[in-house]
C-alpha positions as a printed Julia matrix, in Angstrom:
513×3 Matrix{Float64}:
 266.71  108.03  160.85
 265.81  106.91  157.33
 263.74  109.38  155.3
 260.64  108.02  153.61
 258.65  109.6   150.78
 255.81  110.25  153.22
 258.17  112.07  155.56
 259.53  114.11  152.66
 255.98  114.94  151.63
 255.29  116.36  155.08
 258.5   118.39  155.02
 258.13  119.59  151.43
 254.5   120.61  151.61
 254.85  122.73  154.72
 251.08  122.53  155.02
 250.7   120.95  158.42
 253.7   119.69  160.33
 255.8   122.81  159.79
 252.9   125.17  160.35
 253.06  127.38  163.45
 251.23  125.82  166.37
 248.84  128.73  166.56
 247.87  128.25  162.93
 247.1   124.56  163.47
 244.93  125.51  166.42
 242.98  127.85  164.14
 241.65  124.83  162.22
 239.44  124.17  165.23
 237.81  127.6   165.09
 237.77  128.38  161.36
 234.64  128.7   159.23
 235.13  127.38  155.72
 233.86  129.34  152.71
 235.99  128.1   149.8
 239.66  127.48  148.96
 240.54  131.07  149.84
 239.81  130.19  153.46
 242.79  127.83  153.3
 244.99  129.96  151.04
 244.69  133.09  153.17
 246.65  131.38  155.93
 248.74  128.74  154.21
 250.16  131.09  151.59
 251.89  132.94  154.45
 254.36  130.11  155.05
 254.12  128.35  151.68
 254.1   131.25  149.18
 253.93  129.03  146.09
 251.01  126.95  147.32
 248.41  128.42  144.97
 250.59  128.2   141.87
 251.79  124.71  142.82
 248.24  123.39  142.95
 247.2   125.19  139.78
 250.2   123.88  137.85
 249.59  120.27  138.86
 248.14  117.73  136.45
 245.36  117.01  138.95
 244.22  120.6   138.35
 245.05  121.33  134.7
 244.01  117.96  133.21
 246.38  118.93  130.41
 250.09  118.67  129.68
 252.54  118.6   126.8
 254.17  115.18  126.78
 257.91  115.68  127.18
 258.72  112.56  125.17
 256.22  112.72  122.3
 255.31  116.41  122.14
 251.63  115.46  122.2
 249.18  117.63  124.13
 247.52  115.1   126.42
 245.64  115.06  129.72
 242.02  114.2   130.49
 240.82  117.31  128.64
 242.29  116.08  125.37
 242.73  112.32  125.11
 240.2   109.83  123.81
 239.63  106.6   125.74
 237.5   103.49  125.32
 235.64  103.88  128.6
 233.46  107.01  128.64
 235.26  108.17  125.46
 235.87  111.88  126.18
 235.52  114.57  128.85
 234.68  117.41  126.45
 230.94  118.2   126.29
 230.37  115.84  129.24
 232.08  117.87  131.98
 229.36  117.95  134.67
 229.59  114.15  134.98
 233.33  113.66  134.41
 234.61  116.51  136.57
 233.2   115.05  139.76
 236.77  113.72  139.99
 238.47  117.07  139.32
 240.21  118.79  142.26
 238.07  121.84  141.59
 234.53  123.07  141.99
 232.38  124.26  139.08
 234.19  122.73  136.08
 230.91  122.58  134.12
 232.15  123.32  130.6
 235.05  124.72  128.59
 234.6   128.19  130.08
 235.86  127.03  133.49
 238.42  129.51  134.84
 241.55  127.53  135.66
 243.12  130.74  137.03
 240.51  131.23  139.79
 242.0   129.95  143.07
 238.63  130.01  144.81
 237.65  127.05  142.6
 240.35  124.77  144.08
 238.91  121.92  146.15
 241.37  121.44  149.01
 238.94  119.27  150.96
 238.61  116.37  148.54
 242.29  115.47  149.05
 242.67  116.45  152.71
 239.39  115.49  154.42
 239.85  113.16  157.4
 236.23  112.85  158.51
 235.37  110.4   155.73
 232.19  112.37  155.04
 233.26  114.54  152.12
 231.78  113.68  148.75
 230.92  115.41  145.51
 227.64  115.42  143.59
 228.19  112.79  140.84
 226.77  115.08  138.14
 227.53  118.43  139.78
 230.73  119.53  138.01
 232.79  118.88  141.13
 230.48  120.58  143.59
 230.39  119.12  147.11
 227.24  117.34  148.24
 224.93  119.86  149.98
 224.7   117.56  152.98
 228.43  117.78  153.78
 229.45  119.95  156.73
 232.3   121.77  154.97
 233.54  123.52  158.09
 233.79  120.23  160.0
 235.69  118.73  157.09
 238.04  121.73  156.88
 238.8   121.46  160.59
 239.81  117.82  160.14
 242.35  118.2   157.34
 245.61  116.28  157.24
 247.86  114.73  154.61
 246.01  112.51  152.1
 245.31  108.91  153.04
 244.14  105.98  150.9
 240.52  107.07  151.08
 241.31  110.54  149.75
 243.07  109.11  146.69
 240.74  106.16  146.26
 237.54  108.2   146.2
 238.48  109.05  142.62
 241.15  106.6   141.52
 239.29  103.46  142.65
 236.26  104.57  140.63
 237.85  105.92  137.43
 236.21  105.12  134.1
 232.63  105.28  135.35
 232.55  102.93  138.34
 234.49  100.87  140.85
 237.23   98.71  139.37
 236.41   99.76  135.83
 239.72  101.16  134.66
 242.9   100.06  136.38
 242.39   96.43  137.33
 244.5    96.47  140.49
 242.81   99.46  142.1
 239.46   99.29  143.87
 238.01   99.75  147.36
 239.49   96.45  148.57
 242.75   98.42  148.96
 241.27  100.58  151.72
 241.91   97.82  154.25
 243.63   95.0   152.37
 244.95   91.74  153.74
 248.68   91.09  153.53
 247.99   88.56  150.78
 246.16   91.19  148.7
 248.68   94.03  149.04
 251.76   93.63  151.18
 252.52   97.35  151.0
 249.14   98.69  152.1
 248.09   95.99  154.56
 248.22   96.83  158.26
 250.01   93.48  158.63
 252.54   94.53  155.97
 253.92   97.97  155.25
 250.7    99.84  156.17
 251.68  102.38  153.54
 249.57  105.16  152.04
 249.57  106.14  148.39
 252.0   109.03  148.83
 254.68  106.71  150.22
 255.29  105.66  146.61
 253.57  108.5   144.76
 255.76  111.11  146.39
 255.54  114.79  145.45
 257.72  116.33  142.79
 260.83  118.0   144.2
 259.88  121.36  142.7
 256.14  121.14  143.33
 254.81  119.25  146.36
 251.35  119.17  144.77
 252.51  117.53  141.54
 252.44  113.83  142.36
 254.76  111.21  140.86
 253.0   108.58  138.75
 251.26  108.99  135.44
 249.77  107.11  132.53
 251.39  109.59  130.21
 255.12  109.52  129.44
 257.37  109.74  132.46
 261.1   109.98  133.09
 261.41  106.28  133.96
 259.16  103.21  133.89
 257.11  102.35  136.97
 259.47   99.73  138.39
 261.95  102.48  139.25
 259.65  103.4   142.16
 260.16   99.85  143.45
 263.91   99.97  142.95
 264.26  103.35  144.67
 263.29  101.71  147.96
 264.08   98.03  147.59
 267.53   98.42  145.99
 268.64  101.3   148.2
 270.92   98.96  150.14
 271.96   96.63  147.33
 270.51   93.7   145.34
 267.11   92.53  146.54
 267.36   88.78  145.96
 269.82   86.39  147.52
 269.53   84.32  144.36
 271.64   86.06  141.74
 269.61   84.54  138.93
 266.56   86.47  140.12
 268.57   89.69  140.17
 269.52   88.93  136.56
 265.81   88.78  135.7
 265.35   92.23  137.25
 267.59   93.65  134.53
 264.83   92.9   132.03
 261.67   92.02  133.96
 259.83   94.64  136.02
 259.33   93.83  139.69
 255.56   93.97  139.18
 255.61   91.08  136.69
 256.58   88.53  139.34
 255.05   90.19  142.38
 251.55   90.9   140.99
 250.48   87.37  140.0
 246.92   88.52  139.22
 244.79   91.64  139.44
 241.18   92.18  140.54
 241.79   89.65  143.29
 240.3    91.52  146.26
 236.74   90.34  145.72
 235.92   93.08  143.22
 235.74   92.37  139.49
 237.29   94.67  136.89
 235.74   95.63  133.57
 237.57   94.04  130.62
 235.32   94.9   127.66
 232.95   97.74  126.76
 230.79   97.65  123.63
 229.07  100.98  123.0
 227.45   99.67  119.8
 224.77   97.76  121.72
 223.64  100.85  123.66
 220.16  102.28  123.12
 218.05   99.13  123.6
 214.91   99.68  125.69
 212.04   97.71  127.17
 208.76   97.54  125.19
 207.36  100.3   127.41
 210.28  102.57  126.54
 212.02  102.26  129.89
 215.77  101.79  130.03
 217.39   98.43  130.7
 220.02   97.65  133.33
 221.06   93.99  133.58
 223.41   92.59  136.22
 225.29   89.32  136.56
 225.09   87.04  139.61
 227.7    89.16  141.42
 225.87   92.42  140.84
 228.1    93.75  138.06
 226.23   95.64  135.34
 226.58   93.71  132.07
 224.13   95.77  130.03
 223.0    99.39  130.33
 220.81  101.19  127.82
 222.98  104.29  128.2
 226.36  102.57  127.8
 226.03   99.18  126.08
 227.47   95.79  127.02
 230.28   94.87  129.43
 232.42   91.9   130.44
 233.83   91.7   133.98
 236.48   89.36  135.38
 238.2    88.6   138.68
 241.64   87.14  139.44
 242.91   88.04  135.98
 246.39   86.95  134.88
 248.02   90.02  133.32
 249.3    90.16  129.78
 252.89   91.34  129.37
 254.35   94.24  127.38
 257.68   96.0   127.06
 257.59   99.49  128.57
 260.26  102.19  128.78
 258.18  104.97  130.33
 256.99  106.5   127.05
 253.33  106.47  126.0
 252.06  107.6   122.59
 248.36  108.33  122.24
 246.09  108.1   119.23
 244.52  111.55  119.46
 241.31  113.06  118.14
 242.76  114.37  114.86
 244.96  111.35  114.07
 244.09  109.17  111.1
 243.07  105.72  112.34
 244.92  102.64  111.08
 243.09   99.6   109.75
 242.01   97.03  112.32
 241.96   97.43  116.08
 243.32  100.8   117.22
 245.7   101.0   120.17
 244.77  104.22  121.97
 247.83  104.35  124.26
 250.87  102.62  122.77
 253.47  101.68  125.39
 256.99  102.52  124.25
 259.85  100.03  124.23
 260.8    96.66  122.78
 263.36   93.9   123.21
 266.1    96.11  121.71
 265.47   99.02  124.08
 267.9    99.08  127.02
 265.46  101.23  129.01
 262.49   98.89  128.58
 261.27   96.2   130.97
 258.63   93.48  130.69
 255.56   94.7   132.6
 252.22   93.14  133.56
 249.32   94.97  131.92
 245.57   94.98  131.84
 244.43   95.02  128.23
 241.05   96.72  127.99
 239.11   96.17  124.76
 236.3    98.37  123.49
 234.02   99.07  120.54
 233.04  102.68  120.04
 231.62  105.07  117.44
 233.97  107.08  115.22
 233.8   109.41  112.23
 234.03  107.03  109.29
 234.08  109.87  106.76
 237.04  111.64  108.35
 238.6   108.36  109.57
 239.21  109.83  113.02
 237.91  109.35  116.52
 234.89  111.45  117.43
 233.74  113.12  120.65
 230.16  112.21  121.61
 228.0   114.49  123.7
 226.72  111.84  126.13
 225.57  113.78  129.18
 222.65  116.26  128.86
 224.16  119.48  130.14
 220.83  121.26  130.61
 217.11  120.86  129.9
 217.55  122.28  126.4
 220.27  119.79  125.46
 218.32  117.55  123.09
 221.32  116.12  121.21
 223.0   114.3   124.09
 223.09  110.55  123.52
 221.6   109.83  126.94
 218.56  111.86  125.96
 217.98  111.18  122.24
 219.96  107.91  121.84
 221.02  109.11  118.39
 224.72  108.67  117.65
 224.62  110.98  114.64
 223.23  113.84  116.72
 225.5   113.14  119.7
 228.69  113.05  117.58
 227.7   116.15  115.62
 227.12  118.03  118.87
 230.25  116.75  120.58
 232.55  117.5   117.65
 231.09  120.99  117.29
 231.83  121.55  120.99
 235.55  120.85  120.4
 235.7   122.95  117.24
 235.53  120.15  114.67
 233.0   119.06  112.08
 231.52  115.59  112.18
 231.76  114.41  108.57
 229.94  111.11  109.03
 228.66  108.55  108.65
 228.89  106.95  112.08
 231.35  104.06  112.03
 232.34  101.47  114.62
 235.99  100.94  115.58
 237.55   98.28  117.81
 240.01   99.72  120.31
 242.38   98.67  123.08
 244.13  100.37  125.96
 246.92   99.06  128.19
 247.16   99.74  131.91
 250.37   98.95  133.81
 249.62   96.94  136.95
 251.28   98.46  140.03
 249.01   97.57  142.94
 247.83   94.4   144.69
 251.48   93.49  145.26
 251.61   90.02  146.8
 254.0    88.92  149.57
 257.24   87.35  148.36
 256.0    83.83  149.13
 253.23   84.37  146.56
 255.54   85.65  143.82
 255.77   83.8   140.52
 258.11   80.84  140.19
 260.06   79.65  137.16
 257.32   77.34  135.91
 254.76   80.17  135.86
 256.52   81.59  132.82
 258.84   78.93  131.38
 256.4    76.18  130.41
 254.09   75.69  127.44
 250.86   77.63  127.83
 252.26   79.79  130.62
 251.49   83.45  131.14
 254.29   85.0   129.06
 254.35   84.77  125.26
 258.03   85.13  124.43
 257.29   85.14  120.7
 255.18   88.29  121.01
 257.89   89.9   123.13
 260.41   89.39  120.33
 262.73   86.73  121.75
 264.58   84.77  119.05
 264.99   81.83  121.43
 261.33   81.97  122.43
 260.81   78.2   122.3
 263.75   77.56  124.6
 262.54   80.2   127.06
 258.98   78.92  126.93
 259.93   75.3   127.6
 262.98   75.61  129.81
 261.11   74.48  132.92
 259.0    71.72  131.38
 258.89   68.37  133.18
 261.48   67.32  130.6
 264.78   68.15  132.39
 266.58   69.06  129.16
 267.13   72.81  128.67
 268.69   74.61  125.72
 270.71   77.57  127.07
 271.78   78.65  123.6
 275.34   79.91  123.15
 275.97   79.95  126.91
 276.28   76.23  127.7
 274.21   74.61  124.96
 271.95   71.71  126.03
 271.97   70.91  129.73
 270.02   68.51  131.96
 268.76   69.92  135.26
 267.21   66.74  136.64
 269.8    66.6   139.45
 269.93   70.37  140.1
 272.22   71.88  141.45
 274.33   69.23  139.68
 273.93   70.12  135.99
 274.79   67.74  133.13
 276.39   69.72  130.27
 276.11   67.82  126.99
 278.92   69.71  125.23
 281.54   68.67  127.81
 279.93   65.37  128.76
 280.02   65.81  132.54
 278.23   67.15  135.59
 279.09   70.53  137.05
 277.91   71.93  140.36
 276.11   75.26  139.86
 273.8    76.44  142.67
 271.28   79.13  141.76
 272.88   81.75  143.98
 276.1    81.49  141.97
 274.5    82.89  138.81
 274.62   86.61  138.01
 274.02   88.84  135.0
 277.62   88.23  133.9
 277.49   84.44  134.09
 278.04   82.05  136.95
 280.67   80.06  138.81
 280.61   76.29  138.9
 282.55   73.4   140.35
 283.61   70.87  137.71
 285.12   67.63  139.09
 288.09   66.09  137.28
């Protein structure tokens, strides 16, 4: 029997399938109080359970990047969505796997604050208060939820990850609620008519910690396409056509197999301009404006937005390393890249990936020439400096920077920013994958100049309606009009070269006398 990541998860966790039968039966009679209700039993046969959870990135929201040495995680990084967690915890931590993360005094060493239910609920009723610092909604029957627990499904992961950045489809591009029950055409892995996979089939647990899940937008040991290769290349090359396997040496699987993102009927946010925030109606009431599809395009609290569907990804080299522009870094002139993807054409570990490029405009400390943390969310009735109460950037940035132990020098400046998000979901069936002309024609989706190819023009035009192709120092100019019979100008004759005969080392051909 072939082991799958989901099977390994069940074995490694020891939470359910390896539990004694009597213990499983106790779920039906237990009364839930908090995480200690779970830990009191499960620690007996999984002694490291508590420490595993509390050492996971889902819990700590902080890590030291092994590649860059930067201290990153949600607690520390700046973004161009809601900008920063610090001083805004009650709103942001509704997606923390804990309860009560209201400010920077939260005790990360208190196991009773772990929220087991948000990841393991199978009733579909569990939800957190959006502004309650991770607290469950008072209307949820916690005991009924606790009695239902099982391994996480798509809904458990999606309740946070589909709504990251302040709303559905805001952040990732290829992740939204359409993946809960997708068609085969939308996602061949998750569709019931395809692989019917759950998130943990690919995002398997770490070997040493079954609660530390593979997959991150910080640096990782290998780029994302290795998760594809681990399954699809387990029994040898994927494609019968050797030329396609040659592409896989440089091009990530996702680039050809995710032809577009935000294609499940949900738009994704592409642009966020904080500088327009603060406008109100003549009577002082706040403004919320929506487009014809119901997407918010202006909000007094947050500014202006642009949404798009069926977006063709941009492409970037990526080797698994991500370098962040952090709070204390001096900002360069021009648009600031918040998360720079590592790798280029000269990097043997880099691949060409599809990305969502998210563009923003946000306030910064012009005097210090650094990013700045704004206090957006009023944390209590006495919080008069929060932007969503006073709509004063100077006050909000002064308060937010003081909260993180810095001084806001001022004045308030405006900086253009960008972030890049690797596209890994909404994987189309093979019959919908890109073809040669999607990339190798003028005006196509890949800009070979920006990727650093010296023969960019040849690559860009090699599949034009003009049958002449310049293969460079391989065979020079050839004519593919009669493919698989290829006319080679340098030798003045046709050779027979079917696509399946081409590999990364070259190709075989039949050349008549």
